[in-house]
Amino acid sequence: VAAAGAHRDVTGLPQNEESVAACRTRPNVVLGGTNDYRGIIDPQGNFTGWHLSVDGGRSVANEGLLPPVQAAGQALPSGGDPVFVTGRGCSLYGASLNYGSGALGETPSAVGVYRSDVETATSCPQGDSNGGLTHPECWPTRRVVDVAGPGRFLDKEWMDVGRSGRAGEVVWIAYGDLGEFNEEGNEESGIVKAVRWAADTTRTVRPSSKGWAGAPPRAAGSSATAPPNRYVNISVKTIGEPARRARSAAWSRPAARARAPIAAARSGPAG
């Protein structure tokens, strides 16, 4: 999205960790996402921002904050780590961390996936920086990918959309499942999970998540891409001991790489 028209913020609150995607068949449709600190004044405490342009990024057609998802018996606000992609027919997808208040490993934690379309996102209520950015009708389809177990926190989700054989268009979501938090609030263990959903997000087309252990070194984050080479590629960021150096590497061994056929392609947000 063009810098001059990336959002309509009039509060001076920052946005960061940008995600951006353009529709292949309608390249003027550009969907952006941010950690949007206007969540500080959002009545529901949502922090994952979305920003839609239909003129190639010259202006914003609409924007807002992703609404909560229902998980762990409550409404969990969107908490940042935005990922936005487009699918067939310019369908719009967003992914977000969703969690309550409290310390990591103690607060309810989930990964949410959202679906909309250009017409819905432009005709729904316009976002207002002064506490009027959350409009659930802009993202009518909302699903919970996973909910963290006791003492765990889900983090650093990533998503892509592509075709997968007879399953048709699917949504891949990869994310970290972290635990054993130390006094500094950093995780001491973690795995990376991946889930494949039908494009309408009504059902999974894999029966369960697949996890890859990350200790040692431990897994801290991941990314998923669906290139036009019949495979989905999932890379993982690990943190080793004792130096705690982070590194990223694409998995190349069959035991450590997802090989699903692909025909085509807190007080603020999580850091």
XYZ file of C-alpha atoms in Angstrom:
271
model
C 0.000 0.000 0.000
C 1.384 3.395 -0.947
C 2.979 5.127 2.009
C 0.763 8.195 1.629
C -2.421 6.144 1.889
C -1.554 3.140 4.034
C -4.105 3.946 6.740
C -6.409 6.684 8.029
C -4.927 7.058 11.495
C -5.556 10.498 12.983
C -4.458 9.596 16.518
C -0.697 9.424 15.996
C -0.563 5.894 17.405
C 1.915 3.624 15.583
C 1.505 0.619 13.334
C 4.217 -1.989 12.731
C 4.919 -5.562 11.523
C 3.240 -4.899 8.191
C 1.806 -7.624 5.958
C 0.641 -6.889 2.405
C -0.911 -8.869 -0.444
C -2.345 -8.026 -3.870
C -5.024 -9.884 -5.809
C -3.527 -11.588 -8.866
C -6.589 -11.125 -11.069
C -7.379 -7.600 -9.823
C -3.982 -6.096 -8.972
C -5.541 -2.814 -7.876
C -6.930 -4.692 -4.865
C -4.265 -4.441 -2.157
C -4.808 -5.773 1.363
C -2.489 -4.721 4.174
C -2.251 -5.657 7.830
C -0.442 -4.238 10.859
C 0.026 -4.421 14.568
C -2.231 -1.397 15.057
C -1.793 0.434 18.350
C -5.137 2.137 17.911
C -6.193 -1.023 19.729
C -5.300 0.886 22.903
C -8.510 2.887 22.453
C -10.566 0.059 20.952
C -13.381 -0.886 23.375
C -12.775 -4.603 22.721
C -8.982 -4.373 22.849
C -8.295 -5.665 19.321
C -4.833 -4.948 17.907
C -4.648 -6.635 14.468
C -5.273 -3.949 11.869
C -6.414 -4.407 8.270
C -6.250 -1.807 5.503
C -7.866 -2.337 2.076
C -7.208 -0.379 -1.114
C -8.968 -0.868 -4.458
C -6.882 1.626 -6.444
C -3.444 0.067 -6.168
C -2.621 1.586 -2.785
C -3.226 5.235 -3.615
C -6.012 5.438 -1.050
C -7.731 3.327 1.615
C -11.211 2.059 0.751
C -11.768 0.793 4.287
C -9.824 -0.287 7.338
C -10.362 -1.621 10.811
C -9.345 -4.120 13.478
C -9.990 -7.849 13.232
C -12.728 -8.782 15.718
C -12.431 -11.334 18.541
C -12.877 -15.067 18.045
C -14.691 -17.368 20.454
C -12.256 -19.740 22.168
C -11.658 -21.144 25.646
C -15.183 -20.119 26.604
C -14.701 -16.425 25.900
C -14.172 -13.796 23.233
C -10.424 -13.466 22.608
C -9.396 -10.143 20.990
C -7.085 -10.063 18.001
C -3.599 -9.483 19.345
C -1.280 -8.827 16.426
C 1.244 -10.777 14.339
C -0.845 -10.016 11.219
C -0.758 -12.146 8.062
C -2.980 -11.243 5.098
C -3.247 -13.046 1.751
C -5.669 -13.198 -1.168
C -7.161 -16.258 -2.829
C -9.146 -17.175 -5.898
C -11.664 -14.530 -6.931
C -9.921 -11.965 -4.722
C -11.141 -13.642 -1.552
C -9.487 -11.995 1.447
C -7.842 -13.880 4.306
C -6.371 -12.698 7.588
C -4.611 -14.556 10.393
C -3.966 -13.274 13.894
C -2.956 -14.228 17.373
C -5.931 -14.036 19.733
C -5.416 -13.973 23.496
C -6.689 -12.571 26.768
C -4.990 -10.510 29.449
C -2.401 -11.981 31.788
C 1.042 -13.557 31.687
C 2.177 -15.800 28.853
C 1.218 -19.382 29.564
C -1.564 -18.230 31.883
C -3.815 -16.228 29.559
C -6.067 -18.077 27.056
C -4.296 -18.154 23.697
C -5.453 -19.090 20.189
C -4.735 -18.584 16.484
C -7.620 -17.194 14.451
C -8.209 -17.171 10.698
C -10.604 -14.723 9.007
C -12.225 -14.630 5.560
C -14.004 -11.887 3.627
C -14.257 -10.491 0.081
C -13.710 -7.125 -1.544
C -17.381 -6.217 -1.787
C -18.067 -7.058 1.874
C -14.964 -5.294 3.165
C -15.704 -2.097 1.238
C -19.460 -1.924 1.928
C -19.315 -2.712 5.673
C -19.104 0.190 8.159
C -16.128 2.455 7.660
C -13.417 2.264 10.292
C -13.110 5.240 12.660
C -9.809 5.855 14.436
C -11.529 7.148 17.547
C -12.655 3.799 18.939
C -14.731 2.647 15.958
C -12.422 0.258 14.116
C -13.912 -3.120 15.090
C -16.790 -4.165 12.820
C -17.306 -7.947 12.806
C -19.504 -7.755 9.694
C -16.404 -6.796 7.670
C -14.977 -10.274 8.353
C -18.065 -12.510 8.590
C -16.173 -15.826 8.583
C -13.992 -16.342 11.638
C -12.471 -19.640 12.751
C -10.195 -20.816 15.553
C -7.248 -22.823 14.226
C -5.990 -24.031 17.606
C -6.166 -23.209 21.305
C -3.097 -23.424 23.548
C -2.968 -26.061 26.241
C -2.315 -25.268 29.922
C 0.935 -23.363 30.378
C 1.323 -22.845 26.608
C 1.094 -19.842 24.268
C 0.552 -19.854 20.486
C 2.753 -17.396 18.598
C 4.171 -16.307 15.224
C 1.513 -17.712 12.918
C 1.926 -17.617 9.132
C -0.487 -18.375 6.320
C -0.755 -18.891 2.565
C -3.435 -19.998 0.089
C -3.098 -22.339 -2.914
C -4.593 -25.332 -4.712
C -4.016 -28.844 -3.349
C -5.092 -31.614 -5.731
C -8.657 -32.849 -5.243
C -8.984 -30.733 -2.112
C -9.043 -27.625 -4.315
C -8.000 -24.304 -2.882
C -6.763 -24.621 0.689
C -5.400 -22.418 3.443
C -2.169 -23.391 5.198
C -1.484 -22.021 8.677
C 1.803 -22.649 10.532
C 2.472 -21.417 14.054
C 4.559 -21.947 17.172
C 3.266 -23.676 20.315
C 5.480 -22.380 23.128
C 5.870 -23.269 26.810
C 8.066 -23.455 29.909
C 8.290 -19.687 30.300
C 11.140 -18.411 32.455
C 11.191 -15.454 34.838
C 11.901 -13.101 31.938
C 8.790 -14.351 30.117
C 10.768 -16.150 27.408
C 9.875 -19.672 26.323
C 12.233 -22.554 27.035
C 10.482 -25.074 24.771
C 8.389 -25.024 21.645
C 7.168 -26.870 18.585
C 5.892 -25.730 15.208
C 2.490 -26.932 14.028
C 0.822 -26.743 10.616
C -2.851 -27.093 9.698
C -4.505 -27.212 6.281
C -8.034 -25.826 5.933
C -10.539 -25.790 3.087
C -10.583 -22.371 1.422
C -14.005 -21.541 2.881
C -12.494 -22.292 6.329
C -15.496 -24.470 7.263
C -13.453 -27.620 7.765
C -9.912 -28.891 8.015
C -8.748 -31.086 5.144
C -6.143 -32.661 7.370
C -7.469 -34.406 10.464
C -5.092 -32.778 12.935
C -2.108 -30.512 13.375
C 1.369 -31.835 12.637
C 4.045 -30.826 15.098
C 7.816 -30.665 14.802
C 9.772 -30.614 18.047
C 12.203 -27.776 18.526
C 14.516 -28.718 21.381
C 17.397 -28.467 21.109
C 17.322 -25.960 19.557
C 13.732 -25.039 20.283
C 11.273 -23.860 17.663
C 10.178 -20.249 18.073
C 8.354 -19.293 14.863
C 7.555 -20.373 11.350
C 6.383 -19.317 7.898
C 4.361 -21.131 5.245
C 4.360 -20.426 1.505
C 2.510 -22.177 -1.312
C 4.633 -21.680 -4.454
C 3.563 -23.085 -7.843
C 5.788 -26.178 -7.531
C 3.255 -28.671 -6.071
C 4.633 -28.364 -2.540
C 3.980 -26.158 0.432
C 7.191 -24.948 2.048
C 7.356 -24.423 5.798
C 10.439 -22.855 7.366
C 11.157 -22.611 11.069
C 13.056 -20.152 13.244
C 14.870 -21.802 16.129
C 16.610 -20.485 19.210
C 19.641 -22.410 20.461
C 21.363 -22.633 23.819
C 23.293 -21.184 25.471
C 23.829 -18.221 23.160
C 20.103 -17.992 22.274
C 20.951 -17.094 18.697
C 18.035 -17.158 16.305
C 18.313 -18.644 12.848
C 15.902 -19.405 10.011
C 16.245 -22.321 7.628
C 13.924 -23.972 5.149
C 13.316 -27.603 6.004
C 14.756 -29.880 3.363
C 14.503 -33.384 4.852
C 11.269 -35.336 4.296
C 10.777 -35.735 8.049
C 11.013 -32.010 8.567
C 9.210 -30.571 5.553
C 5.523 -30.516 4.762
C 5.060 -32.222 1.377
C 1.392 -31.612 0.675
C 0.742 -31.359 -3.102
C 0.104 -27.803 -4.221
C -0.848 -27.168 -7.838
C -0.824 -23.360 -7.659
C -0.568 -21.010 -5.733
C -1.349 -8.188 26.408
C -1.077 -4.480 26.703
C -0.415 -4.341 23.081
C 0.044 -6.582 20.085
C 2.343 -9.584 20.201
C 5.899 -8.768 19.192
